[in-house]
Coordinates of C-alpha atoms in Angstrom, one line a residue:
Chain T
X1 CA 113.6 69.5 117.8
X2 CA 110.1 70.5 116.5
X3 CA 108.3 67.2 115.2
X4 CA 106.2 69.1 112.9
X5 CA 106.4 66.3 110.0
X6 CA 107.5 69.5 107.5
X7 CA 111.2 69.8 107.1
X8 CA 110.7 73.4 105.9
X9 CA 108.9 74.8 108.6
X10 CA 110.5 72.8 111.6
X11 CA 113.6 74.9 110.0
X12 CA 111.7 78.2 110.3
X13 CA 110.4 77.6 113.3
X14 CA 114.3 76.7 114.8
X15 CA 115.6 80.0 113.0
X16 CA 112.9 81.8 114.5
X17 CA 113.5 80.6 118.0
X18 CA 117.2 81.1 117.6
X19 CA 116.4 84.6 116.8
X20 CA 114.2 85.5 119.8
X21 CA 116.4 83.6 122.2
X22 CA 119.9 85.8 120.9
X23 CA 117.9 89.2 120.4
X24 CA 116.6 88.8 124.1
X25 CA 119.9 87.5 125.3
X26 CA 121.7 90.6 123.9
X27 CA 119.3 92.8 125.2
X28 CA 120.0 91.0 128.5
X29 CA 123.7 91.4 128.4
X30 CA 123.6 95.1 127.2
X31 CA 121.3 96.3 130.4
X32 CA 123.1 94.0 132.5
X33 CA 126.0 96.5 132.3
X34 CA 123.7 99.1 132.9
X35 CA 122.1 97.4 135.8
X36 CA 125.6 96.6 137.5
X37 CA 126.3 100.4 137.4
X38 CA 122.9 101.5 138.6
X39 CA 123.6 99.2 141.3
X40 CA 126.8 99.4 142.4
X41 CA 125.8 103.1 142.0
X42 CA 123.1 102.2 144.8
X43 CA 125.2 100.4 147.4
X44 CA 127.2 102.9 147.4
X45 CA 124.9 105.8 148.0
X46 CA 125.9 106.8 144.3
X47 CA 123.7 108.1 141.4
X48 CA 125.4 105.8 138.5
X49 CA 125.0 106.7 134.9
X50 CA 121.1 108.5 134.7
X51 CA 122.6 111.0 131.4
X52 CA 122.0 109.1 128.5
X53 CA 118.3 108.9 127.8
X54 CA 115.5 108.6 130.4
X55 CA 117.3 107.0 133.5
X56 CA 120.5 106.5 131.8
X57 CA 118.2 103.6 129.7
X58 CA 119.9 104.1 126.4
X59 CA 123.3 103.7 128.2
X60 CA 124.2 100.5 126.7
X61 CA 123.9 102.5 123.1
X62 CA 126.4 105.0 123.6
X63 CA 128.8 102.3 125.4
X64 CA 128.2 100.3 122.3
X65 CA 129.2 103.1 119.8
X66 CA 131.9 103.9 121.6
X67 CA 133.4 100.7 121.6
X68 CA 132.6 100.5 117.7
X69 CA 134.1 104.0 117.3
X70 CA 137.5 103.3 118.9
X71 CA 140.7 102.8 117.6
X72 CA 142.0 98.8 117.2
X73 CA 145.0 98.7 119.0
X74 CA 147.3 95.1 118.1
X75 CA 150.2 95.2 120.5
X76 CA 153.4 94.6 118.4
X77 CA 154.8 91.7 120.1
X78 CA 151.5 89.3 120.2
X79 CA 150.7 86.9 118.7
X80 CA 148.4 88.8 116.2
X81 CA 145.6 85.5 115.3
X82 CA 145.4 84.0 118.4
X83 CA 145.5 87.5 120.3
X84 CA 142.3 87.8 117.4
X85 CA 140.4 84.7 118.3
X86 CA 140.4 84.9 121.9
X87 CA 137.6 87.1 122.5
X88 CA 135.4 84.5 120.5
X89 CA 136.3 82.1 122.6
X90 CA 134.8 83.8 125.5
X91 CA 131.6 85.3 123.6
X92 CA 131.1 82.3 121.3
X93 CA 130.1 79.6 124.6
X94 CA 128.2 81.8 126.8
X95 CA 125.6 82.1 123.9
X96 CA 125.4 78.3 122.2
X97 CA 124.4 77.1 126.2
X98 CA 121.0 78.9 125.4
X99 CA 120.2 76.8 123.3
X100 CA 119.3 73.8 125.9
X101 CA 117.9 75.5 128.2
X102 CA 113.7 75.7 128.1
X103 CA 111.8 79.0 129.5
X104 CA 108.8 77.1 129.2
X105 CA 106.2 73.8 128.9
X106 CA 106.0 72.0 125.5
X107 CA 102.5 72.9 124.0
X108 CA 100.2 72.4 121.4
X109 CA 98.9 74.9 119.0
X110 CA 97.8 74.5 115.2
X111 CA 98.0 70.8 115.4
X112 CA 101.9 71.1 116.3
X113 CA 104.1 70.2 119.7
X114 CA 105.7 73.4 119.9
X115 CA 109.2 73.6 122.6
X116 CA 110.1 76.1 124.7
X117 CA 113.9 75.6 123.5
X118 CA 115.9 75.3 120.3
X119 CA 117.1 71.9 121.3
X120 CA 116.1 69.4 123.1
X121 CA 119.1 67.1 123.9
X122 CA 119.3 63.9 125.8
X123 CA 122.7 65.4 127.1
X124 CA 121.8 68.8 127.7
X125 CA 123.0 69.5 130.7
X126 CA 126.7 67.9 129.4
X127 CA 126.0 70.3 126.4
X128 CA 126.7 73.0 129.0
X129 CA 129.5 72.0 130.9
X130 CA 131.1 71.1 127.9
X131 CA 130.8 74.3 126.2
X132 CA 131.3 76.2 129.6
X133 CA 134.7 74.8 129.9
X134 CA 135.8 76.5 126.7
X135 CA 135.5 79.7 127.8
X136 CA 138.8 79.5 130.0
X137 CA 140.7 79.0 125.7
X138 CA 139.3 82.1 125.7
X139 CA 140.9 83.6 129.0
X140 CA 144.1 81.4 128.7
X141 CA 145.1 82.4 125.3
X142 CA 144.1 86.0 125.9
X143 CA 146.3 86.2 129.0
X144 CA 149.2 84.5 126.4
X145 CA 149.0 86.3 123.3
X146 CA 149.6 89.7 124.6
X147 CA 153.1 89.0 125.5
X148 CA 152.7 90.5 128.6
X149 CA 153.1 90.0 132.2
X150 CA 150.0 91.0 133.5
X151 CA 148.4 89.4 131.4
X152 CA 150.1 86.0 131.7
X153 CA 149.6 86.2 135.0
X154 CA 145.9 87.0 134.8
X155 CA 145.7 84.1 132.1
X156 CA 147.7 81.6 134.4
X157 CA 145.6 81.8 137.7
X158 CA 141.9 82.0 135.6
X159 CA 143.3 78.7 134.2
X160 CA 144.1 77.5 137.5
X161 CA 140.7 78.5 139.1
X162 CA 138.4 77.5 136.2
X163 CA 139.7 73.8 136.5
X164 CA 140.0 73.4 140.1
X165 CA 136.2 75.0 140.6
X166 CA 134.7 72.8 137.1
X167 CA 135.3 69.6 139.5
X168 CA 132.6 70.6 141.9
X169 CA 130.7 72.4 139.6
X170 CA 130.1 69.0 137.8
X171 CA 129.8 67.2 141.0
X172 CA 127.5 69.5 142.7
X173 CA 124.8 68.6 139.6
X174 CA 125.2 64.7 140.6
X175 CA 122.8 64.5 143.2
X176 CA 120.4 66.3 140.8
X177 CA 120.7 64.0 138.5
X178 CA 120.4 60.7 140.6
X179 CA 117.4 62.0 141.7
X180 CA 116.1 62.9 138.3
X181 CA 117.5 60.2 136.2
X182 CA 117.7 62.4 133.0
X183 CA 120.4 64.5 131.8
X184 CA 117.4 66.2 130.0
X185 CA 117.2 69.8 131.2
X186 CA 113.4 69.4 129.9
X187 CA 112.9 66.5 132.1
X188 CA 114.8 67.8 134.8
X189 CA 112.3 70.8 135.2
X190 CA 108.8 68.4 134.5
X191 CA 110.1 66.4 137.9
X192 CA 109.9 69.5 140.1
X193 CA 107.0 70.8 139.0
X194 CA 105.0 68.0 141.3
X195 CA 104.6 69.0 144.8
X196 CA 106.4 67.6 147.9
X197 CA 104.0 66.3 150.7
X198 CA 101.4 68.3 149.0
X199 CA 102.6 71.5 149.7
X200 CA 106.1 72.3 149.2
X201 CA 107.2 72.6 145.5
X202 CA 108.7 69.7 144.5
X203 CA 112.3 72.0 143.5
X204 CA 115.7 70.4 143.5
X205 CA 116.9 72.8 146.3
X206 CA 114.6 71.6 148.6
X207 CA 116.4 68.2 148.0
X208 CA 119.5 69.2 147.3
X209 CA 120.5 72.2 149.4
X210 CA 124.0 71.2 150.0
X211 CA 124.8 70.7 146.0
X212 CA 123.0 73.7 145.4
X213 CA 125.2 75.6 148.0
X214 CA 128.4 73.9 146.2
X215 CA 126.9 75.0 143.0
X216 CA 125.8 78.6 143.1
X217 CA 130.1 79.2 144.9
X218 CA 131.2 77.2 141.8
X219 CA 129.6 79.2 139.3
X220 CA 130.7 82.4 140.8
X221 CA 134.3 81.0 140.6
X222 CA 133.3 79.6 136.5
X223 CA 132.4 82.9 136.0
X224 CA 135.7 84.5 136.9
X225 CA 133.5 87.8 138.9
X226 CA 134.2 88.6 142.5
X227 CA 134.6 87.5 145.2
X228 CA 136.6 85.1 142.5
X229 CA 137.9 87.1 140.2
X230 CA 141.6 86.5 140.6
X231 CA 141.7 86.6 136.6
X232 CA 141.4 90.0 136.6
X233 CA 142.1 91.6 140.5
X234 CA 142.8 94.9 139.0
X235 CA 144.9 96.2 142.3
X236 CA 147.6 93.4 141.6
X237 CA 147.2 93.0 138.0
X238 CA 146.0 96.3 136.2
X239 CA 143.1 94.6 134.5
X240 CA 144.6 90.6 134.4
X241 CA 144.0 89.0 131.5
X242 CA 142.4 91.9 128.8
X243 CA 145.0 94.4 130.0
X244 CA 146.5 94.7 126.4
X245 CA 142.7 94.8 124.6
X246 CA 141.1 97.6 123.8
X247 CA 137.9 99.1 121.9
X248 CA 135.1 96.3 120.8
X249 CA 137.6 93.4 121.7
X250 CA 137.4 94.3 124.9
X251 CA 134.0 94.4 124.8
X252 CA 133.5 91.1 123.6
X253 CA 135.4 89.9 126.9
X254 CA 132.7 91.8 128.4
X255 CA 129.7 90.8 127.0
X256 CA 130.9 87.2 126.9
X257 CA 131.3 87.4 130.8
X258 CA 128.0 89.1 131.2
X259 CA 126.4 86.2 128.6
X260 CA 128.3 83.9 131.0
X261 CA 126.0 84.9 134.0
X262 CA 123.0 84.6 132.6
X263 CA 123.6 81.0 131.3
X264 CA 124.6 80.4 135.0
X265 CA 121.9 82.1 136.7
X266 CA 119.6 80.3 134.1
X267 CA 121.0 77.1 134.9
X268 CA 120.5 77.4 138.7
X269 CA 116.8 78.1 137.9
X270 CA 116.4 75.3 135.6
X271 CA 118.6 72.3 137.7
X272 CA 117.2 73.8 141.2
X273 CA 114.6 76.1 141.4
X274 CA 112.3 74.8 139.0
X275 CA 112.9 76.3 136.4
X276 CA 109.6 77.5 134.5
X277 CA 107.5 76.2 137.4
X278 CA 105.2 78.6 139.0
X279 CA 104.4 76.3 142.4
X280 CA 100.8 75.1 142.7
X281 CA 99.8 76.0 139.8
X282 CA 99.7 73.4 136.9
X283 CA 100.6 75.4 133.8
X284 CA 99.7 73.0 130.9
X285 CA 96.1 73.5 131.8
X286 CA 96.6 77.4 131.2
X287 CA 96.6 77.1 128.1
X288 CA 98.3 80.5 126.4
X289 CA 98.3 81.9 130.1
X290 CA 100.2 79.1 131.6
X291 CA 102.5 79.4 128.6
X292 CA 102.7 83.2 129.8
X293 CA 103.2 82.7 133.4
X294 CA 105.8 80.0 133.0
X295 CA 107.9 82.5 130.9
X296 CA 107.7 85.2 133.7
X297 CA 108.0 82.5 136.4
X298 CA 111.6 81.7 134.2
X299 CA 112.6 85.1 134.0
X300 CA 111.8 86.3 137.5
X301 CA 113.9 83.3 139.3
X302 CA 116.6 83.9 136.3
X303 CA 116.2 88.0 137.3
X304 CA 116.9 87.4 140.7
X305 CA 119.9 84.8 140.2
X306 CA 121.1 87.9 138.4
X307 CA 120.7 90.6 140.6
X308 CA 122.7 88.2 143.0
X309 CA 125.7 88.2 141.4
X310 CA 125.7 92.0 141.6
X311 CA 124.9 92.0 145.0
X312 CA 127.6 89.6 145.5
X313 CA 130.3 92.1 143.8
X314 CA 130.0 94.8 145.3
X315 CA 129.4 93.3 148.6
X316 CA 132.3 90.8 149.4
X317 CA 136.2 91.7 149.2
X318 CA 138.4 89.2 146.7
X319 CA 140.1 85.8 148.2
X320 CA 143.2 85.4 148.5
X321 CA 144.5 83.2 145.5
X322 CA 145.5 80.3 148.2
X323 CA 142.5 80.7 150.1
X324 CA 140.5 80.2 146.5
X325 CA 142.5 77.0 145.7
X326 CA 141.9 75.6 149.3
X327 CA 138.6 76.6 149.1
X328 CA 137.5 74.7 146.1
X329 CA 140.0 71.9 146.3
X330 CA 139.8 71.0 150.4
X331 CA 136.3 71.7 150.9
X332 CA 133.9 72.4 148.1
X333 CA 135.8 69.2 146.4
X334 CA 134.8 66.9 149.4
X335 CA 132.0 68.2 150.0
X336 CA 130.6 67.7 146.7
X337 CA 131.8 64.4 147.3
X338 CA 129.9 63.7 150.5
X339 CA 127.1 65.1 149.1
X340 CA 126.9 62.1 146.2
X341 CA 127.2 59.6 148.4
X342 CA 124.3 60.9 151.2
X343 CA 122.2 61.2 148.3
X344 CA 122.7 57.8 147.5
X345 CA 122.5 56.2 150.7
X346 CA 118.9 58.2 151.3
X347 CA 117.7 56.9 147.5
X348 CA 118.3 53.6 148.6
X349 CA 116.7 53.6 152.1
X350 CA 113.8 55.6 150.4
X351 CA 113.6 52.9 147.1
Chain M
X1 CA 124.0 65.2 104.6
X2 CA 125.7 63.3 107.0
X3 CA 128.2 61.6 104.9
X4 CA 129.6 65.0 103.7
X5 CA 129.9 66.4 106.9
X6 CA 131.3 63.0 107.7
X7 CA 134.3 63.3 105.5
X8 CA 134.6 67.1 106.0
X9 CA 135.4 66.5 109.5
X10 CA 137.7 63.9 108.6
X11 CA 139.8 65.8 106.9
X12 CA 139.8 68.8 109.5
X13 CA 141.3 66.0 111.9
X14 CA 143.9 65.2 109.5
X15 CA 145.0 68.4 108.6
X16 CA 144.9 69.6 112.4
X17 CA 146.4 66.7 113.3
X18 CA 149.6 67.4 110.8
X19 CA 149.3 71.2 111.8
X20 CA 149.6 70.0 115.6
X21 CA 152.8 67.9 114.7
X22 CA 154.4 70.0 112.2
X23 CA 154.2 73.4 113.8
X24 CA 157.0 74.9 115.5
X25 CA 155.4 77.0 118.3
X26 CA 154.0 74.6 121.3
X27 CA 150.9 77.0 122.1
X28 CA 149.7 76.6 118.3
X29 CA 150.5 72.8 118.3
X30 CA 148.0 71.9 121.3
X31 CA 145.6 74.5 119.7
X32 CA 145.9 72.3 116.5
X33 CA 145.3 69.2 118.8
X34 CA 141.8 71.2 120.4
X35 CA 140.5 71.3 116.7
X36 CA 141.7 67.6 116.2
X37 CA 139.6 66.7 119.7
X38 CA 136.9 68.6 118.2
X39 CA 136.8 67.7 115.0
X40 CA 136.6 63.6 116.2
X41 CA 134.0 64.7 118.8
X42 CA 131.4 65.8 115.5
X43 CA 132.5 62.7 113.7
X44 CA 130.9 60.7 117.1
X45 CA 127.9 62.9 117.1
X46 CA 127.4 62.7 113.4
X47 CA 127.6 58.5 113.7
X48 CA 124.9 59.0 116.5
X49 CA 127.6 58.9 119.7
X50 CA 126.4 62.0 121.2
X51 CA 127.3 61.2 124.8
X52 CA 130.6 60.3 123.8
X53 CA 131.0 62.9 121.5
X54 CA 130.4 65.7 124.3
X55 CA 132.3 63.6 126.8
X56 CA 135.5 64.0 123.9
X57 CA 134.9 67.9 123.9
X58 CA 134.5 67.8 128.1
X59 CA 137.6 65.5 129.1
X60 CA 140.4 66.1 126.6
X61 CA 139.5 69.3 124.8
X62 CA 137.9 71.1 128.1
X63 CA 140.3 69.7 130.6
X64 CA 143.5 67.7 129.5
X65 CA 144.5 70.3 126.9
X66 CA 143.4 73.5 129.1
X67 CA 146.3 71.8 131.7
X68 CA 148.9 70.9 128.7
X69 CA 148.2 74.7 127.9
X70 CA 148.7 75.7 131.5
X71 CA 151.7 73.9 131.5
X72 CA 153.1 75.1 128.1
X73 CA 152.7 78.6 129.2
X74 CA 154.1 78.3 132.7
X75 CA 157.4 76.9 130.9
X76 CA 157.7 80.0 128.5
X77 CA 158.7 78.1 125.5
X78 CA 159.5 80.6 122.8
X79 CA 162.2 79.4 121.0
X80 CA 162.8 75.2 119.3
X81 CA 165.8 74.0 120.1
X82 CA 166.0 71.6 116.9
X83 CA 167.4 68.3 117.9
X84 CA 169.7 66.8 114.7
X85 CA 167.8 63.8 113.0
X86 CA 168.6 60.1 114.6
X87 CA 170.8 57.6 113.8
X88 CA 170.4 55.8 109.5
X89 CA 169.1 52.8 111.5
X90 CA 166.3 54.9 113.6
X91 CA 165.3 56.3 110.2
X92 CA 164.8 53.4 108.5
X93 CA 163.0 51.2 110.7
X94 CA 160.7 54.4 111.7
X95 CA 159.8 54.3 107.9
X96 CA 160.0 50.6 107.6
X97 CA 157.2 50.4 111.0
X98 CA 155.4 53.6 110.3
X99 CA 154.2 52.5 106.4
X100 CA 153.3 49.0 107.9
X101 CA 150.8 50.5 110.3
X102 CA 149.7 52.5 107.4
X103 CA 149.3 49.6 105.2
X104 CA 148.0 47.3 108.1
X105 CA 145.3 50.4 108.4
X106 CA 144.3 50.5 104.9
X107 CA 143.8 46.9 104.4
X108 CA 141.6 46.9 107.5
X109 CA 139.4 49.2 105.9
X110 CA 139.3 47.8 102.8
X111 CA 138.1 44.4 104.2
X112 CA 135.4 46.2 106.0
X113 CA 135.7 44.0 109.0
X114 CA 135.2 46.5 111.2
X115 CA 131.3 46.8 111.1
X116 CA 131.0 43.7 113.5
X117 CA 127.8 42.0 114.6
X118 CA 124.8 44.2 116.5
X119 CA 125.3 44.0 119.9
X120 CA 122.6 44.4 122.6
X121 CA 122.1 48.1 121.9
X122 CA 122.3 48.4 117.8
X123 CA 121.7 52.7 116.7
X124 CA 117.9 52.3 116.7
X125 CA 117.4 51.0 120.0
X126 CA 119.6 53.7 121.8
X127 CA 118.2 56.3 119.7
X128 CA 115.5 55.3 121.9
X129 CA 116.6 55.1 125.3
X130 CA 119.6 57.4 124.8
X131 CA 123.2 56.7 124.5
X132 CA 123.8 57.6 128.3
X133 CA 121.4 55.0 129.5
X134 CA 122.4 52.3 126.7
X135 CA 126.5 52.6 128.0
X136 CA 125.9 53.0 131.7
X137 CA 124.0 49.8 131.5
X138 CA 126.8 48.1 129.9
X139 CA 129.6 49.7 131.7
X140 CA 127.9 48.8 135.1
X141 CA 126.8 45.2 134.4
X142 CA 128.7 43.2 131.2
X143 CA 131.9 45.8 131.6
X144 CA 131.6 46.2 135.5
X145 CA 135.7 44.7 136.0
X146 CA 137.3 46.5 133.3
X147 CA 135.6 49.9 134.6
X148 CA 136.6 49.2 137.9
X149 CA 140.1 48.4 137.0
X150 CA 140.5 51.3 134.8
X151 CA 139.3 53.3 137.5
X152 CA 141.9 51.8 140.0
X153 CA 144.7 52.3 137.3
X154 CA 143.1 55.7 137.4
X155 CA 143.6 56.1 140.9
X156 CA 147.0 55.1 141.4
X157 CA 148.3 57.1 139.2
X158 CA 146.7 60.0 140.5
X159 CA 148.6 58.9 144.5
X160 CA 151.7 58.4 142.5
X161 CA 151.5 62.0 140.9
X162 CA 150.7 63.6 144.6
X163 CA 153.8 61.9 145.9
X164 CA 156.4 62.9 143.5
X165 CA 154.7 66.1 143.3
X166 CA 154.7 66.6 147.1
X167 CA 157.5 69.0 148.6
X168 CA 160.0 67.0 150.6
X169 CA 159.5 67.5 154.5
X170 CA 162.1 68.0 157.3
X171 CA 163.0 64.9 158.8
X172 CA 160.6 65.1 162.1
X173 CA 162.0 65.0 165.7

């Protein structure tokens, strides 16, 4: 939290932030869905959707209004409030985790310790998992509700996946923070803004190449997309788990997926690529400019951890659903494993 | 502040916890049990508890209850089948034990015994250092047996569940 001394304004200042960090998120989300288009329009020598406005930019808009627009469509035999909630479930997550996560240095201005995120929690990076591992409610009861095969299905497997791949997700982060020794996401990013040997940026990757590995094929799985997305796999299941939703309740399955990656792709900047860091160059003395600079430095790395997961889509073919569960249970699993203990045995030779 | 939200989120346990053993379809009844988990996770932030608090919402409502789910929608239970009450005797001594624990409860309370003496971290000081640092100290020095016990109870029972789960193999040659 602000420490401003002023109950009032360290209020208006969280409102504020909270604001800025959902506006910029949406924004994110809604030309995220253009951008997978545009590129998967790319790779595959395609034009994508270039009608609506200069460059297809307003896009998004019309999507939007025609979700708004469409009819609501309750299948008879669901059950209707949980059929309701489930969408929340999946949107409601992938935007509290912003919340944690800082795009830049603390400063001072006015007199006042200003913080580059709405909270600063001694648990942060629990904060995430925690709330990340709600989002399969979401897919579960979805996949239930709609009384339907397909979806059942759909619903079944995403539950199956999401906990078999949350292990290593959780245990890939380990090493990080035995290294660290904070659960702090704030702290977590001060420690690799030093500089190894004097010239190579001090960035958890460069320490922890093997959990980031585990962690960027964990997240993938989390976030139910290809080459993991056995949730939905629309050749077998026509659409898996939202096969029976329709107009802005599909949407919100959307957007929370698309939310979903960019709290992931955040969160692999922040644990190992430094998050606001902008290597050799110490940002606190900047001033406004370093303040500047970190925030681009944030968005770039975040930017490309994006892009990535397109590139990923429409590059690989899907698993197989047993090659997925031996995958994450026979090697990431150990290998997550081995990973703690190496980690270990070097901190103690190097103590 | 606190206090309100204190007993606001008391109450949501209660009445999720009687909604999670009073309603007839499974799926709602574990649903009712997430809100229960949830609500007891803000009553551990609220009394300062934050790691435990988010390791309540990580463990049993983000894992344990996503597999009871998993399981309650792999058996397809639609309909109850309502089993016919048990025998006078069971009835009587389930009211007889039940309204002890609830008196035995109550009267615990109204002592106020439970605040206890200050250990070696009392709220201020692991306000300080944070709650993860305060309990991993205690759980790997003062509490070092019982962890590792639990974690070896922990661990049999997982080898126990892999051998009845496993599928029964041909005799070899």
């Amino acid at each position: 939290m602000t420490q401003t001394g002023n109950i009032i304004l360290d209020v208006v200042i969280i409102v504020i932030k909270i604001v800025i960090v959902l506006g910029v998120n949406l924004t994110i989300v809604a030309y995220l869905t253009l951008a997978e288009r545009r590129v998967s329009a790319f790779m595959q020598d395609r034009l994508g959707p270039n009608r609506v406005g200069p460059a297809g930019l307003l896009q998004p808009i019309a999507d939007g209004i025609k979700f708004f627009t469409k009819e609501e469509i309750i299948p008879a035999q669901s059950s209707k409030l949980i059929y309701l909630m489930a969408p929340s479930f999946v949107l409601f997550p992938a935007f509290l985790t912003y919340a944690v996560i800082p795009v830049g240095p603390t400063f001072s201005a006015w007199g006042y310790s200003f913080q580059m995120e709405i909270a600063n929690l001694n648990i942060g990076i629990l904060y995430i998992l925690a709330l990340t591992s709600f989002v399969v409610y979401g897919v579960v009861l979805a996949g239930w509700s709609s009384n339907s095969k397909y979806p059942l299905i759909g619903g079944l497997r995403s539950a199956a996946q999401m906990i078999s791949y949350e292990l290593p997700l959780g245990l890939s982060i380990i090493g990080v923070l035995m290294i660290v020794g904070s659960l702090r996401l704030s702290e977590i990013v001060n420690f690799q803004t030093h500089l190894l040997w004097g010239f190579l940026p001090r960035w958890n990757v460069v320490l922890q190449p093997l959990g980031f590995l585990i962690f960027l094929i964990a997240a993938f799985a989390e976030s139910n997309r290809l080459p993991f997305d056995m949730a939905e796999a629309e050749p077998e299941l026509v659409g898996g788990y939202h096969t029976e939703y329709g107009s802005m309740k599909f949407a919100s399955f959307m957007l929370g997926e698309y939310a979903g990656m960019i709290t992931s792709a955040a969160l692999m900047t922040t644990l190992f690529f430094g998050g606001w860091d902008f290597p050799w160059v110490n940002e606190s003395a900047l001033g406004v400019w370093g303040i500047l600079l970190a925030v681009i430095a944030f968005s770039l790395k975040t930017g490309f951890f994006l892009f990535l997961y397109l590139w990923v889509r429409w590059t690989l073919p899907r698993f197989r659903y047993d090659q997925l569960m031996r995958l994450g249970w026979k090697i990431l699993l150990p290998l997550a494993l081995v990973n703690i203990v190496v980690t270990a045995i070097v901190m103690a030779f190097l103590a | 502040m606190v206090t309100v939200l204190l007993y606001l989120f008391g109450i949501l346990a209660i009445l999720s916890a009687l909604g999670m053993v009073f309603h007839r379809n499974p799926v709602y009844s574990a649903l009712f049990l997430v809100v229960t988990f949830f609500s007891l996770a803000s009553i551990y932030a609220l009394l300062g508890a934050q790691f435990l608090s988010i390791i309540q919402v990580m463990v049993y409502a983000g894992a344990i209850m996503v597999l009871f789910v998993f399981v309650i929608m792999l058996l397809n239970l639609r309909k109850e089948v309502r089993l016919p009450i048990g025998k006078p005797a069971q009835v009587i001594f389930g009211v007889i034990f039940g309204l002890l624990l609830f008196v035995e409860g109550l009267l615990i309370i109204k002592s106020g015994s439970i605040s206890g003496t200050l250990g070696r971290y009392p709220q201020a000081k692991v306000n300080v250092i944070g709650n993860v640092e305060a309990l991993g100290n205690l759980l790997f020095t003062k509490y070092l047996f019982p962890f590792e016990l639990a974690s070896i109870i922990l661990l049999v029972g997982m080898i126990g569940a892999i051998i009845l789960g496993r599928k029964k193999m041909p005799k070899e040659l």
